[in-house]
Coordinates of C-alpha atoms and ligand atoms in Angstrom, one line a residue:
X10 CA -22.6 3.6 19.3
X11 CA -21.6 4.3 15.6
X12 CA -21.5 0.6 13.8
X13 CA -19.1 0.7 10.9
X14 CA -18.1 -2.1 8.5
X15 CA -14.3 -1.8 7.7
X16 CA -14.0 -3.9 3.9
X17 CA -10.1 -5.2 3.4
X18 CA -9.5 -7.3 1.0
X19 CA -5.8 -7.1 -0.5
X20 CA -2.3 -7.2 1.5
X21 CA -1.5 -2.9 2.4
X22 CA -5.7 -2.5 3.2
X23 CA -5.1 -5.6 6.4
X24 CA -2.2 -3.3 7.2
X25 CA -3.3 0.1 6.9
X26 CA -6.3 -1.4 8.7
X27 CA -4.7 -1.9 11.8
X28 CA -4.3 1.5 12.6
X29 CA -7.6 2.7 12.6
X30 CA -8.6 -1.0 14.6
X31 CA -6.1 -0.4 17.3
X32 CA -6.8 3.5 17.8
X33 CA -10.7 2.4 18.3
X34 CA -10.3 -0.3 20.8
X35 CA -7.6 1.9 23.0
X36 CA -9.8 5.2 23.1
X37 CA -12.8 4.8 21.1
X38 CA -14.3 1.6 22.1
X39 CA -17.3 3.1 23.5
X40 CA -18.5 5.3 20.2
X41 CA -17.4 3.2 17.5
X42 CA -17.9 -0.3 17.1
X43 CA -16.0 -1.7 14.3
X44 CA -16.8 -5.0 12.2
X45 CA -14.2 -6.2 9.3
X46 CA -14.9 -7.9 5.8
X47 CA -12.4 -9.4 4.0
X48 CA -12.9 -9.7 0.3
X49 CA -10.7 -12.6 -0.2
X50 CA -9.0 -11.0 -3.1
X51 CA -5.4 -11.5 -1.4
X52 CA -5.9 -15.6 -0.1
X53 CA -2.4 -16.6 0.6
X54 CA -1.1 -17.1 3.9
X55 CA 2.0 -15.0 3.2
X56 CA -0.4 -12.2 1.7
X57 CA -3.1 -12.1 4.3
X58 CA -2.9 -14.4 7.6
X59 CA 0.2 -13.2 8.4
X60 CA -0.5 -9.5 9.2
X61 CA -3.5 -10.3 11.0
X62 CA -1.3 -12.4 13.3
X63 CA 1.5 -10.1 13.6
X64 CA -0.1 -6.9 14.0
X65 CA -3.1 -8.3 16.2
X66 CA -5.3 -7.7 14.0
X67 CA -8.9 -8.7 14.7
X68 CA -10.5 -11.5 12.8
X69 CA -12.7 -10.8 10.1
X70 CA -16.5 -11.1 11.1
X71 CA -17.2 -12.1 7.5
X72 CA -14.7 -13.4 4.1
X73 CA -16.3 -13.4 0.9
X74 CA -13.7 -15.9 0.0
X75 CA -13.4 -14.2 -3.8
X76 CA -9.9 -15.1 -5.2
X77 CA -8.4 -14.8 -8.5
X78 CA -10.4 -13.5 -11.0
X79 CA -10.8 -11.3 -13.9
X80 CA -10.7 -7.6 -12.9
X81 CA -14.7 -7.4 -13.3
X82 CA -15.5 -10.5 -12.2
X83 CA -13.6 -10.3 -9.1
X84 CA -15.2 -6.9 -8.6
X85 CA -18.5 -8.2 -9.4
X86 CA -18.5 -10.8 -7.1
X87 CA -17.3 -8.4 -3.9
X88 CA -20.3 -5.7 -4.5
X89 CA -22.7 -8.8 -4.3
X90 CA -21.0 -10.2 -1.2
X91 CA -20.8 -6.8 0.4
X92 CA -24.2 -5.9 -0.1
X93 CA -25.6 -8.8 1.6
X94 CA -23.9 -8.1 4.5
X95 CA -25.0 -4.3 4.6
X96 CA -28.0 -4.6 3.2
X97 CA -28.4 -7.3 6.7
X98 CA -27.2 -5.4 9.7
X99 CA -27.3 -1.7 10.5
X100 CA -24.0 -0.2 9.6
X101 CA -24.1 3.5 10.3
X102 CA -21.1 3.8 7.7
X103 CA -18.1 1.8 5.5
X104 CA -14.8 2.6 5.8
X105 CA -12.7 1.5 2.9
X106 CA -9.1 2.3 2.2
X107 CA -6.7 2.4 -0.6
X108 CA -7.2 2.2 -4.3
X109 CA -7.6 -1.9 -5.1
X110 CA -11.0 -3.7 -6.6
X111 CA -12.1 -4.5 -2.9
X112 CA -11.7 -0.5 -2.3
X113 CA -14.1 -0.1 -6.0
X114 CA -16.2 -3.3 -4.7
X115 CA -17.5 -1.4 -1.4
X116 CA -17.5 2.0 -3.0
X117 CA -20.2 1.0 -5.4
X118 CA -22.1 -1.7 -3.4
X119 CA -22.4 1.1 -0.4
X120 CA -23.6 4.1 -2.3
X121 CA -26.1 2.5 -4.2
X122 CA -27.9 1.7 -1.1
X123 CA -27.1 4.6 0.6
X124 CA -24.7 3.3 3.4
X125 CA -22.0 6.6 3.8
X126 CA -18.7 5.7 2.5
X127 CA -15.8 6.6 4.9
X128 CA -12.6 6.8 2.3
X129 CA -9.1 6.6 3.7
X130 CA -6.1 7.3 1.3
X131 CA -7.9 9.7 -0.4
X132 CA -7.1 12.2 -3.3
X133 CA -4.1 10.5 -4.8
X134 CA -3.7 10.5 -8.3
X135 CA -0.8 9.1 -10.5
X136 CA -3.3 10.5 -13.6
X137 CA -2.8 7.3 -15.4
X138 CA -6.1 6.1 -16.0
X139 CA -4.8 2.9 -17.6
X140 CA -3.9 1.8 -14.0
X141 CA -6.6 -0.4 -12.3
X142 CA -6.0 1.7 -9.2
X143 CA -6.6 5.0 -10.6
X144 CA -9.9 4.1 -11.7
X145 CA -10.6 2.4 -8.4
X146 CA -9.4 5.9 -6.5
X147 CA -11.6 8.2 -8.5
X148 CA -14.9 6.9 -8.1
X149 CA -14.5 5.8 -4.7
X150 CA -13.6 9.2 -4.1
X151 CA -16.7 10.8 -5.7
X152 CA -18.7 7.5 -3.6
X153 CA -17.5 9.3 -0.8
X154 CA -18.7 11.4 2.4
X155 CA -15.6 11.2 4.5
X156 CA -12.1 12.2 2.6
X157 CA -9.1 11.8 4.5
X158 CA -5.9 12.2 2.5
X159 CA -2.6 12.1 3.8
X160 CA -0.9 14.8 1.7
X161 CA -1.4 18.7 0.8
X162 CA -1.1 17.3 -3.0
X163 CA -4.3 14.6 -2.4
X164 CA -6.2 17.6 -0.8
X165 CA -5.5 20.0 -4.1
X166 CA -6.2 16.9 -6.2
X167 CA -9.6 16.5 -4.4
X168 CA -10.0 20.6 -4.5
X169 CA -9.2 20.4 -8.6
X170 CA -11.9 18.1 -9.2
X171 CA -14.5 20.4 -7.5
X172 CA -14.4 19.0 -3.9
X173 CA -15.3 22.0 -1.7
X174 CA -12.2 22.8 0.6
X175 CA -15.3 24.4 3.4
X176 CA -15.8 21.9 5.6
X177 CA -20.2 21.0 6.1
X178 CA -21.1 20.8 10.1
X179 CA -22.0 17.4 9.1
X180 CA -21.2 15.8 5.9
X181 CA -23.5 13.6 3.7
X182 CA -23.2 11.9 -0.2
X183 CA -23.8 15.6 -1.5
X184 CA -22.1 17.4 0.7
X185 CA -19.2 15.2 1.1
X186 CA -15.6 16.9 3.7
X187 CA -12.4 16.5 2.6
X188 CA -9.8 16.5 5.5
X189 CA -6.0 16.5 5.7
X190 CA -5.3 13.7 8.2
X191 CA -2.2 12.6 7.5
X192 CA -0.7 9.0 6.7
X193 CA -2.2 5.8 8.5
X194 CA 0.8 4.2 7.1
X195 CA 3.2 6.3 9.1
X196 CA 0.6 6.0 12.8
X197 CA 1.8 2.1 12.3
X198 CA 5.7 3.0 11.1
X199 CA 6.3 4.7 14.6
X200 CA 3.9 2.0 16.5
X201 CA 5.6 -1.2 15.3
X202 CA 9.5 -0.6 13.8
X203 CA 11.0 -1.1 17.6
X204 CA 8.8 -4.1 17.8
X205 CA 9.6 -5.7 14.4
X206 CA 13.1 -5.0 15.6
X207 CA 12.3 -7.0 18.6
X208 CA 10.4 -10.0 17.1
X209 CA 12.0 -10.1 13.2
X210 CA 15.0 -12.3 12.8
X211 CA 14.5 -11.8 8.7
X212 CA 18.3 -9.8 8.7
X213 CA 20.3 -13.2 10.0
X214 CA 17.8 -15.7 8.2
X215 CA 18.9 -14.0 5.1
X216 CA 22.2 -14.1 5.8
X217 CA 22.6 -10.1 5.0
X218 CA 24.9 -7.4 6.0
X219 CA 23.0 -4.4 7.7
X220 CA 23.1 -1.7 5.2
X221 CA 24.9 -3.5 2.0
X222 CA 21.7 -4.7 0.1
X223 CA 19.3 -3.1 -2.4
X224 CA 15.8 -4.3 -1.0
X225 CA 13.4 -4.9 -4.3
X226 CA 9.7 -5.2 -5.1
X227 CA 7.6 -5.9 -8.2
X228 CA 4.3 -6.2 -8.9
X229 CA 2.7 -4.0 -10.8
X230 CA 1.2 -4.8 -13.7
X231 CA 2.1 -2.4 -16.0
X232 CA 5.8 -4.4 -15.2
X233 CA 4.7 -8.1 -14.4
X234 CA 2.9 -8.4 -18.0
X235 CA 4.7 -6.8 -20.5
X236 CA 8.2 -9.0 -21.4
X237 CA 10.1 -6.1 -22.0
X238 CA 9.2 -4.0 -18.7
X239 CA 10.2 -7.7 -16.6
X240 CA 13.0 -8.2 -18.4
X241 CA 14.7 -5.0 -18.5
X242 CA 14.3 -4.3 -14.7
X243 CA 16.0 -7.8 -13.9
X244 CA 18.8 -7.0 -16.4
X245 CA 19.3 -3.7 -14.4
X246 CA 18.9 -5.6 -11.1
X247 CA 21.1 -8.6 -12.0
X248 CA 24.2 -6.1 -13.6
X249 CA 24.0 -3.6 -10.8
X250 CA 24.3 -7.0 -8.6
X251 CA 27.5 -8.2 -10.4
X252 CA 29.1 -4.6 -11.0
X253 CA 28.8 -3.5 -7.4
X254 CA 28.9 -6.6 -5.6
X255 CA 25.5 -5.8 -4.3
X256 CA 23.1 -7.9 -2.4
X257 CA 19.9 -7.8 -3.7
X258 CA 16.7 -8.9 -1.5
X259 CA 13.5 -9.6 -3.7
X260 CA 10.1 -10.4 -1.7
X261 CA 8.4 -11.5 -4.6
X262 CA 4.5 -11.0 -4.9
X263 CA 2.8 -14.4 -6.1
X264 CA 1.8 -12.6 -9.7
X265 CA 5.7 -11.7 -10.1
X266 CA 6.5 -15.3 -9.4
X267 CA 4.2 -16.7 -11.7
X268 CA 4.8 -14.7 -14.8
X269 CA 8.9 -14.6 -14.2
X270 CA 9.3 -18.0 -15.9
X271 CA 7.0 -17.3 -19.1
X272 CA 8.3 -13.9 -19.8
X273 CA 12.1 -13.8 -19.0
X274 CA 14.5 -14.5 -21.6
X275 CA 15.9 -17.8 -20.9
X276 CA 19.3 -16.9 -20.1
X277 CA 18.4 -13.7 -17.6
X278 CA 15.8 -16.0 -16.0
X279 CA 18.9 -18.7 -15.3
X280 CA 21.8 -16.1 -14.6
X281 CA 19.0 -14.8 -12.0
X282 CA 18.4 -17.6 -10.2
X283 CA 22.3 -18.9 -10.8
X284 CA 23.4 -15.1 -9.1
X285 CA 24.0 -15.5 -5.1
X286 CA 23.9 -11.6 -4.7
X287 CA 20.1 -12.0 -5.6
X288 CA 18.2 -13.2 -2.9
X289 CA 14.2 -14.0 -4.3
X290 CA 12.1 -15.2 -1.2
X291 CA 8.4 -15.5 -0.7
X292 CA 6.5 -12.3 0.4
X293 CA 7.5 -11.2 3.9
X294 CA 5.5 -10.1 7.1
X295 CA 5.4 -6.7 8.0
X296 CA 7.7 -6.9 10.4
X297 CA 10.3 -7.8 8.0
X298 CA 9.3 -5.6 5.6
X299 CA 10.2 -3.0 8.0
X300 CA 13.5 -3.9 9.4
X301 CA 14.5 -4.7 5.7
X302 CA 13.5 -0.7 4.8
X303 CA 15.1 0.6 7.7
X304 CA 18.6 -1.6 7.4
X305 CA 19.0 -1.5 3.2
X306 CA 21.1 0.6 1.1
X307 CA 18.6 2.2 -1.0
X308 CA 15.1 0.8 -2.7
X309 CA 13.6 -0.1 -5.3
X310 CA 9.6 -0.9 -6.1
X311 CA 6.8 -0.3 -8.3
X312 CA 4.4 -0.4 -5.0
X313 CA 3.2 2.5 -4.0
X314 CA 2.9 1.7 -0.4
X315 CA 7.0 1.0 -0.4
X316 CA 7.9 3.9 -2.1
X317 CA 7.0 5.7 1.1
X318 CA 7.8 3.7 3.4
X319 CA 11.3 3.9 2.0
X320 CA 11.0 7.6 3.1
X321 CA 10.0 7.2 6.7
X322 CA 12.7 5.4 6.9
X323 CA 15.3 7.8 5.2
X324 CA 16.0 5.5 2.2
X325 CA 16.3 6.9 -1.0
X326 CA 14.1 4.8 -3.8
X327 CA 14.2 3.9 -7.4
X328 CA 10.5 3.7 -8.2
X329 CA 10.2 1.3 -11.2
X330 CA 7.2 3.5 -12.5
X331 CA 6.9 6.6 -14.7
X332 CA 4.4 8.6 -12.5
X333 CA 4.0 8.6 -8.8
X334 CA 0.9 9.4 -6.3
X335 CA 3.7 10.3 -3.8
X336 CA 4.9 13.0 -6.1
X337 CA 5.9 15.0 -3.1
X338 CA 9.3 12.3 -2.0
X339 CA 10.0 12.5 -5.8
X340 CA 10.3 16.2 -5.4
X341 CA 12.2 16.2 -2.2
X342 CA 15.0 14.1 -4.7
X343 CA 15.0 11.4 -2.7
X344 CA 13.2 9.1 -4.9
X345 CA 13.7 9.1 -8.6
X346 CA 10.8 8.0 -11.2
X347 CA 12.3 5.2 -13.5
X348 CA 10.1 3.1 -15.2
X349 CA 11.1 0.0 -16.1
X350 CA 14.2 2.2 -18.2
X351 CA 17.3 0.1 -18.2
X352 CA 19.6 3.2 -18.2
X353 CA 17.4 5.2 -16.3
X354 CA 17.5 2.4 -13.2
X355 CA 21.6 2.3 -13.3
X356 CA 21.4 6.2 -13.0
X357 CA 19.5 6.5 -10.8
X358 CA 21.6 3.7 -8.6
X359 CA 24.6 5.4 -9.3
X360 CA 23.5 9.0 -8.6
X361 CA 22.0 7.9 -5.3
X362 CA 25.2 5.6 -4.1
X363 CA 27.5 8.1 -4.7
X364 CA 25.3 11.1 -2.7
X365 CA 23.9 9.0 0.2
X366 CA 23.0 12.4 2.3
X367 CA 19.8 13.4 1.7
X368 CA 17.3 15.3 3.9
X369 CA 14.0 13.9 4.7
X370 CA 11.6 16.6 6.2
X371 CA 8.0 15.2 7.4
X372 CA 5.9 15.0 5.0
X373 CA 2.6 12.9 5.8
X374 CA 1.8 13.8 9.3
X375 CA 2.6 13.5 12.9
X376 CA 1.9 9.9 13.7
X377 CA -1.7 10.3 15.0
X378 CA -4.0 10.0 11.6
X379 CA -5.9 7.2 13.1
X380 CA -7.0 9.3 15.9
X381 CA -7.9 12.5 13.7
X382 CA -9.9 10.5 11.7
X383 CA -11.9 8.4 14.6
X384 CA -12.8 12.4 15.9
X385 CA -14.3 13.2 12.8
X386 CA -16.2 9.8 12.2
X387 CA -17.7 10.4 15.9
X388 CA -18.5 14.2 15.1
X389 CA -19.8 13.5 11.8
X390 CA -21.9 10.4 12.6
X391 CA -23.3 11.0 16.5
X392 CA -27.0 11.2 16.5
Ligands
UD1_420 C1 -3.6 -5.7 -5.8 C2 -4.1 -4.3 -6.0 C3 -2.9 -3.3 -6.0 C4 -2.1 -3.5 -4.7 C5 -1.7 -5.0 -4.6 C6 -0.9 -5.3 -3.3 C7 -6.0 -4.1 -7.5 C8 -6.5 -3.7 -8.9 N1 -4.7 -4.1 -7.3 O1 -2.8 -6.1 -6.9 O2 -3.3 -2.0 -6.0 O3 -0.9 -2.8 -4.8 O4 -2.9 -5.8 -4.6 O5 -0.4 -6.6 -3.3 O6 -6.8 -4.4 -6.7 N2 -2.3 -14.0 -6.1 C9 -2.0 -15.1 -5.4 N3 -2.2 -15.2 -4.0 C10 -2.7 -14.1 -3.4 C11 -3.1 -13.0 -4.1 C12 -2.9 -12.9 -5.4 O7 -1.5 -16.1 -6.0 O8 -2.9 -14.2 -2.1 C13 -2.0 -13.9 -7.6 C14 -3.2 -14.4 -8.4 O9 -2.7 -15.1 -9.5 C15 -3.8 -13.1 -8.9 C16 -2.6 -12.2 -9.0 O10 -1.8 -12.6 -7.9 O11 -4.5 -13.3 -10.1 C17 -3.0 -10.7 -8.9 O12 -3.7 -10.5 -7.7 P1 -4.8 -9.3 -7.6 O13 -5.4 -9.2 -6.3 O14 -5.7 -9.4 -8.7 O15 -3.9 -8.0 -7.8 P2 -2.5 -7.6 -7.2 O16 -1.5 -7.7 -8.3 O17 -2.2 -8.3 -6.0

């Protein structure tokens, strides 16, 4: 039995995690025995419980409990939790996925004692190094024995900074395998948008017409800081909501919702909250997240996990940033990089409203990432 410890910690890791969890218990339950730790860093019921109840997710055997903290200290205090827990049982490996401070947390606390680091999401690059995430992607990239990115473009990022595209007959810290699995993101699109159709009611409690609303997020904090990113973004949102009559829906992320009052101008902030076509609600289950993707007009986000998803589901997407690890939907011209550009964001509206036929070939796999990837855990880690 290969014992592996699975860290999550922030909101897209518990659902990207559920692919991998559910492809193990349905055909690999008697190889791999999985065990999940939960960081803490995401807390909030609405950020967190939620998916674990929605998507069956199992329950964490261990939280660290971490919270809101400083970058480093909230990164310090993961590697210590997660040590103890490896340094106690006999993990064979970690898996850890994404790019966020629990991803960095596991990356160092497992290589330093020697624990093979299992990286999912790997070889993207927005080469931005002033991003948290980038930093976070990098090294646990180089932490790494197992590779698995879901694009061509994260395997020739890997391949460019001297990954070796032969693959080892089994691969260790210095002789780490990249492999071309595909999206674990897109395994759970197919699995759960018929039932999220099913179970989410989000479309009626919202009071919104299928297919006449721009869905929003914002979080990033490159945007949430800086006055002037926040503030020209909602300008742009608030104007394209008058001009066009447009519904807006905005799941906010609690960091958006804190700083929104402290760095709007006054009178934005009010004609915001005073505008009826802007709908602001808490963050939103998976579920919802899903039928409000495949039912909206077009999207808009600075998250890198929504900018895709807006392509499986054939949406074009104003991505509030200037650079893009899913450079490959940007190219397709289906998704247009805007930064928080005033004028840039109401061109990009107008171009895509007034074209809404766009093709959207596959681009990040068939559907079955989770299973590729349990293969080559079990043929890289059998005895
Ligand atoms: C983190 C990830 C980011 C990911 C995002 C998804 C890093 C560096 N960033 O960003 O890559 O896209 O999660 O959501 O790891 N907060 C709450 N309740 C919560 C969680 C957060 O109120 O449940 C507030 C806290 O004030 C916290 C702030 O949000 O300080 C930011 O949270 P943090 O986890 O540090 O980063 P995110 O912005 O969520």
């Amino acid at each position: 039995m290969i014992k592996i410890l699975t860290i999550i910690g922030a909101r897209p890791q518990i659902i990207k995690a559920a692919a991998l969890s559910r492809e193990i218990q349905k055909n690999f339950a008697n190889q791999i025995e999985e065990h999940l730790l939960h960081t803490g860093q995401h807390y909030d019921n609405n950020m967190s419980d939620i998916f674990f109840n929605e998507m069956q997710i199992p329950k964490p055997n261990y939280n660290l409990n971490v919270g809101s903290a400083s970058h480093g200290k909230q990164t310090a205090v993961m590697i210590d939790g997660i040590e103890d827990v490896l340094k106690e049982n006999n993990y064979n490996l970690i898996v850890l996925y994404g790019d966020t401070n629990s991803t960095l947390a596991g990356a160092i606390a497992a290589s330093k004692i020697h624990v093979p680091i299992v990286h999912i999401e790997a070889g993207l690059r927005s080469f931005n190094k002033s991003m948290p995430e980038e930093i976070n992607r990098i090294l646990c990239d180089h932490a790494s024995t197992l590779l698995f990115s879901p694009t061509t473009t994260g395997i020739n990022n890997l391949l460019k900074e001297g990954f070796c595209a032969e693959i080892p007959a089994k691969a260790d810290a210095d002789h780490p395998a990249i492999f071309h699995s595909g999206d674990v993101m897109y395994d759970n699109t197919l699995f759960y948008s018929e039932i999220a159709k099913r179970q989410s009611n989000i479309l009626n409690n919202l009071s919104l017409n299928k297919k006449t609303f721009v869905l929003a997020t914002i979080h990033r904090d490159s945007n949430t800081d800086k006055a002037e990113n926040l503030n020209s973004i909602f300008k742009a949102i608030n104007d394209i909501s008058i001009k066009h009559a447009m519904q807006f829906v905005i799941p906010l992320h609690p960091r958006t919702s804190k700083l929104m009052p402290e760095k709007l101008d006054k009178k934005l902030y009010a004609a915001i909250l005073e505008n009826k076509n802007i709908i602001i609600s808490e963050p939103l289950s998976f579920f919802d997240m899903m039928v409000l993707e495949e039912n909206a007009t077009l999207i808009m986000t600075d998250s890198g996990g929504v900018q895709k998803e807006s392509y499986f589901f054939k949406k074009p997407c104003i991505i509030l940033r200037k650079e893009s690890e899913w450079i490959e939907i940007v190219k397709n011209g289906t998704a247009m990089l805007c930064g928080a550009d005033y004028d840039k964001i109401i061109n990009a509206f107008n171009a895509f409203i007034s074209n809404p036929t766009f093709e959207y070939p596959p681009l990040f796999g068939n559907g079955n990432a989770a299973n590729y990837i349990c293969n080559k855990i079990v043929e890289n880690f059998t005895s």
